[in-house]
C-alpha positions as a printed Julia matrix, in Angstrom:
313×3 Matrix{Float64}:
 155.36  127.37   90.06
 152.6   126.7    92.49
 149.03  124.86   90.77
 146.09  127.47   91.35
 143.02  125.87   90.97
 140.14  127.46   89.2
 137.29  127.81   92.08
 134.12  127.08   90.42
 130.96  128.72   92.94
 127.85  128.56   91.47
 125.02  131.32   91.62
 122.42  129.08   92.64
 122.53  127.74   95.95
 120.57  124.39   97.52
 117.37  125.8   100.19
 118.16  125.4   103.72
 115.56  123.83  105.59
 115.38  123.19  109.38
 114.11  119.77  110.9
 113.71  119.62  114.31
 113.24  122.09  117.6
 116.07  122.83  119.96
 119.63  121.66  120.44
 119.16  118.8   118.06
 117.31  120.57  115.34
 119.2   120.07  111.84
 119.58  121.91  108.69
 120.06  120.16  105.68
 121.12  121.8   102.26
 122.44  125.53  101.86
 125.48  124.75   99.62
 126.31  126.39   96.58
 129.39  123.86   94.76
 128.58  120.02   93.93
 128.46  117.35   96.33
 131.89  117.44   98.96
 133.36  120.19   96.35
 134.85  121.8    99.68
 138.07  122.96   97.41
 135.29  125.51   95.31
 133.58  126.69   98.63
 132.42  125.98  102.3
 129.83  123.32  102.97
 128.5   124.72  105.9
 125.72  121.73  106.88
 127.56  118.64  106.15
 124.95  115.66  105.05
 122.94  113.9   107.65
 122.03  110.44  108.44
 118.75  109.06  109.66
 118.26  106.04  111.08
 115.44  104.06  109.92
 112.91  102.68  112.45
 110.29  100.36  111.87
 107.38   99.22  113.47
 108.14   96.02  111.68
 111.75   95.79  113.33
 111.26   93.15  115.89
 111.37   90.77  112.21
 115.11   92.39  111.33
 116.9    89.05  111.25
 120.87   90.67  111.51
 122.57   89.71  114.15
 124.45   93.26  114.44
 120.45   94.95  114.71
 119.4    92.11  116.9
 122.3    92.82  119.41
 122.24   96.84  119.28
 118.47   96.92  119.78
 118.34   93.93  122.08
 115.38   93.89  124.44
 113.36   96.29  122.75
 109.44   95.7   122.33
 108.47   99.03  120.9
 108.8   101.64  118.68
 109.48  104.24  121.84
 112.03  101.47  123.07
 113.5   101.11  119.26
 113.6   105.08  118.95
 115.68  105.71  122.63
 117.93  102.93  121.92
 118.02  104.36  117.96
 119.21  107.87  118.99
 121.73  106.48  120.98
 123.8   105.02  117.69
 126.8   107.13  116.93
 126.32  108.95  113.78
 122.74  109.15  114.1
 121.56  112.94  113.2
 117.41  112.38  113.47
 115.35  109.49  112.98
 112.74  107.97  110.36
 109.67  106.64  112.09
 108.52  103.97  109.07
 104.8   102.46  109.38
 105.41   99.69  107.35
 102.87   97.9   109.35
  99.61  100.33  108.25
  99.5    98.61  104.73
  96.18   97.64  104.17
  97.56   94.95  101.94
  99.5    93.34  105.19
  99.19   94.15  108.58
  96.58   96.85  107.82
  97.21   98.62  111.54
  95.29  101.32  112.45
  96.05  104.97  111.86
  94.99  105.72  115.34
  97.84  102.86  116.49
 100.16  104.11  114.33
  99.49  107.94  115.58
  99.91  106.62  118.75
 103.16  105.14  118.43
 104.62  108.59  116.87
 103.21  110.94  119.16
 105.0   108.36  122.09
 108.52  108.75  120.52
 108.16  111.88  119.7
 107.5   112.79  123.37
 110.5   110.32  124.21
 113.09  111.66  122.23
 114.82  114.69  121.15
 116.44  114.17  117.99
 114.67  115.12  114.92
 111.79  112.97  112.88
 111.12  111.84  109.85
 107.92  110.26  108.94
 107.64  107.24  106.13
 104.51  105.6   105.45
 103.89  102.38  103.72
 103.11  103.14  100.07
  99.58  102.68   99.75
  98.13  106.21   98.65
  94.66  106.61  100.43
  95.99  105.4   103.83
  99.29  107.33  103.84
  97.28  110.48  103.23
  95.17  110.05  105.86
  98.09  108.58  108.17
 100.04  111.64  107.34
  97.59  113.97  108.25
  97.23  112.73  111.43
 100.33  112.5   112.41
 101.22  115.83  111.48
  98.7   116.86  113.54
  99.72  115.02  116.3
 103.3   116.44  116.3
 102.41  119.81  115.78
 105.35  122.03  116.63
 108.13  119.63  116.18
 108.97  120.49  113.22
 108.84  116.89  111.37
 109.77  115.83  107.89
 106.95  114.0   106.3
 107.65  111.58  103.13
 106.06  111.75  101.18
 103.68  113.29   98.82
 103.24  112.14   95.47
 101.88  113.0    92.02
  98.75  111.1    93.36
  98.24  112.93   96.7
 100.17  115.91   96.78
  97.05  118.19   97.43
  95.84  116.28  100.28
  99.19  115.58  102.07
 100.8   118.87  100.69
  97.98  121.12  102.14
  96.96  118.93  105.55
 100.97  118.22  106.45
 102.69  121.71  105.68
  99.67  124.17  105.29
  97.74  122.88  108.45
 100.45  122.05  110.39
 103.22  123.69  109.64
 105.72  120.91  109.29
 108.2   120.27  106.33
 106.62  117.77  103.43
 108.8   115.14  101.2
 108.65  115.56   97.4
 108.58  111.69   96.32
 109.14  111.14   92.44
 110.69  108.02   90.82
 114.27  109.26   88.77
 113.04  111.62   86.17
 113.92  115.05   86.4
 111.04  116.61   85.12
 108.23  114.6    87.26
 111.02  115.74   90.01
 110.41  119.94   88.98
 106.39  119.26   88.39
 105.7   118.1    91.89
 107.79  120.66   93.59
 106.02  122.83   91.36
 102.58  121.85   92.18
 103.46  122.35   95.6
 104.45  125.77   95.58
 101.36  126.14   93.96
  99.32  125.68   96.97
 101.45  127.78   98.7
 104.22  125.74  100.36
 107.38  127.21  100.95
 110.09  126.08   98.92
 111.76  125.98  102.08
 108.92  123.29  103.42
 110.05  120.95  101.06
 112.55  118.23  101.08
 112.69  115.74   97.33
 112.87  112.21   97.45
 114.11  111.81   93.79
 113.92  108.14   94.45
 116.74  105.7    94.89
 117.52  102.21   94.42
 120.51   99.46   95.72
 122.85  100.0    93.62
 123.56   97.1    90.72
 119.75   97.58   90.5
 118.9   100.31   87.9
 121.4   102.68   89.98
 122.21  104.17   86.61
 118.84  105.79   86.81
 119.18  107.55   90.16
 122.91  108.78   89.19
 121.9   110.24   85.71
 118.84  111.99   88.21
 121.13  112.83   90.79
 123.62  114.82   88.97
 120.95  116.46   86.74
 119.05  117.56   89.38
 122.12  119.27   90.8
 123.16  121.03   88.18
 120.02  122.49   86.98
 119.9   123.66   90.53
 123.19  125.11   91.04
 124.44  125.9    87.48
 121.19  127.52   86.02
 119.72  128.63   89.03
 116.24  126.38   88.26
 114.58  127.54   91.83
 112.26  124.62   91.19
 115.01  122.06   91.87
 116.67  123.65   94.71
 115.15  121.65   97.08
 117.31  119.54   99.25
 117.3   115.4    98.75
 117.36  113.02  101.14
 117.37  109.53  100.13
 115.44  106.77  102.0
 118.58  103.92  101.45
 117.74  101.05  104.33
 114.42   99.97  103.08
 116.08   99.35   99.26
 119.94   98.1    99.96
 118.27   95.64  102.81
 115.48   93.96  100.71
 117.96   92.65   97.89
 119.36   89.59   97.19
 122.53   90.04   98.17
 121.06   90.96  101.47
 118.45   88.65  102.29
 119.62   85.39  100.69
 121.54   82.88  103.67
 124.85   81.44  103.63
 123.38   78.06  103.04
 121.65   79.18   99.56
 124.59   80.86   98.67
 127.82   80.05  100.55
 130.13   81.65   97.58
 128.61   85.19   98.59
 130.2    84.98  102.37
 128.65   86.19  105.49
 124.97   87.35  104.84
 125.37   90.29  107.6
 128.64   91.99  106.26
 126.82   91.68  102.37
 123.57   93.87  103.81
 126.34   96.42  105.29
 128.21   96.36  102.06
 124.75   96.93  100.34
 123.49   99.94  102.56
 127.02  101.54  102.31
 127.8   101.74   98.75
 124.31  103.25   97.98
 124.26  105.42  100.75
 128.16  106.76   99.98
 126.36  106.58   95.56
 123.62  108.59   97.35
 126.1   111.55   99.03
 128.14  111.66   95.7
 125.67  111.96   93.69
 123.66  115.01   95.58
 121.81  114.02   98.57
 121.72  115.69  101.47
 120.64  113.32  103.75
 120.49  109.47  103.88
 118.39  107.17  105.63
 119.74  103.96  107.07
 119.65  101.09  109.05
 122.82   99.22  110.66
 125.0   100.92  112.83
 127.91   99.25  111.01
 126.81  101.09  108.11
 125.49  104.07  109.65
 129.39  104.83  111.12
 130.94  103.95  108.18
 129.31  106.84  106.44
 129.54  108.9   109.25
 133.36  108.52  109.13
 132.83  108.36  105.2
 131.4   112.03  105.72
 133.56  113.24  108.44
 136.36  112.96  105.79
 134.87  114.71  102.96
 133.48  118.15  104.24
């Protein structure tokens, strides 16, 4: 007798959020099944991959990255080259140098870079800041204004600055806003509720519920992803039905497995291969846990995850 599997398609569904404009616009979310459960129901919008472009990319030392971006000197150069990376769906501009405790690059210079990139590329754009609350608040508002009409996503609004970021990014300039919390379903839900309380539309919110490199407390990430996704689908919790974006590259390329030299750790093997493995493992874990998009860095890692997605959707 033939086996007929029992299909489970939940009443709840993840919001579909559009990023970018024109032919290169992407949609993340929209499914009403668990990650890659295509045997339960079709997944219309496959998970998407973003490529990180840091304003400190010149400091990247991995040979594969240096080779891919050979000749690139400006953020525009890096962005135009990243747009050609096989597997890329969107670009993530990371303004690390704005950190007041680091290079303290001016908001005006960062905005000029963002505007120049937006004029040079056609892929959707995501913006990441320097993690300084005050500097990011000003930076996000100015970039959202300068890129008005580009339908960008700004990562992230946090509990400390959600009012200013949410109001300026989403309400004043019509951009999408990321809700960033740290591996806690209750905090994620609360922040979404507060953003909606500002009258930010649910379809303008993307969650960053926290991530980490595998092996570095990732069990907390896995637990949070599972609980958020099950609440959204099985419990139809409208406050947790926003799609999830996981910034993988910043965590995976900063841990010792990726940064330790072959001279210091000869038994660990090739340093670049270690970094690629960490990025691939972490991205795959996020996607199978419920992330609708991941932000990555290395061309080899992006190609591997793209194949991973294509074979499962």
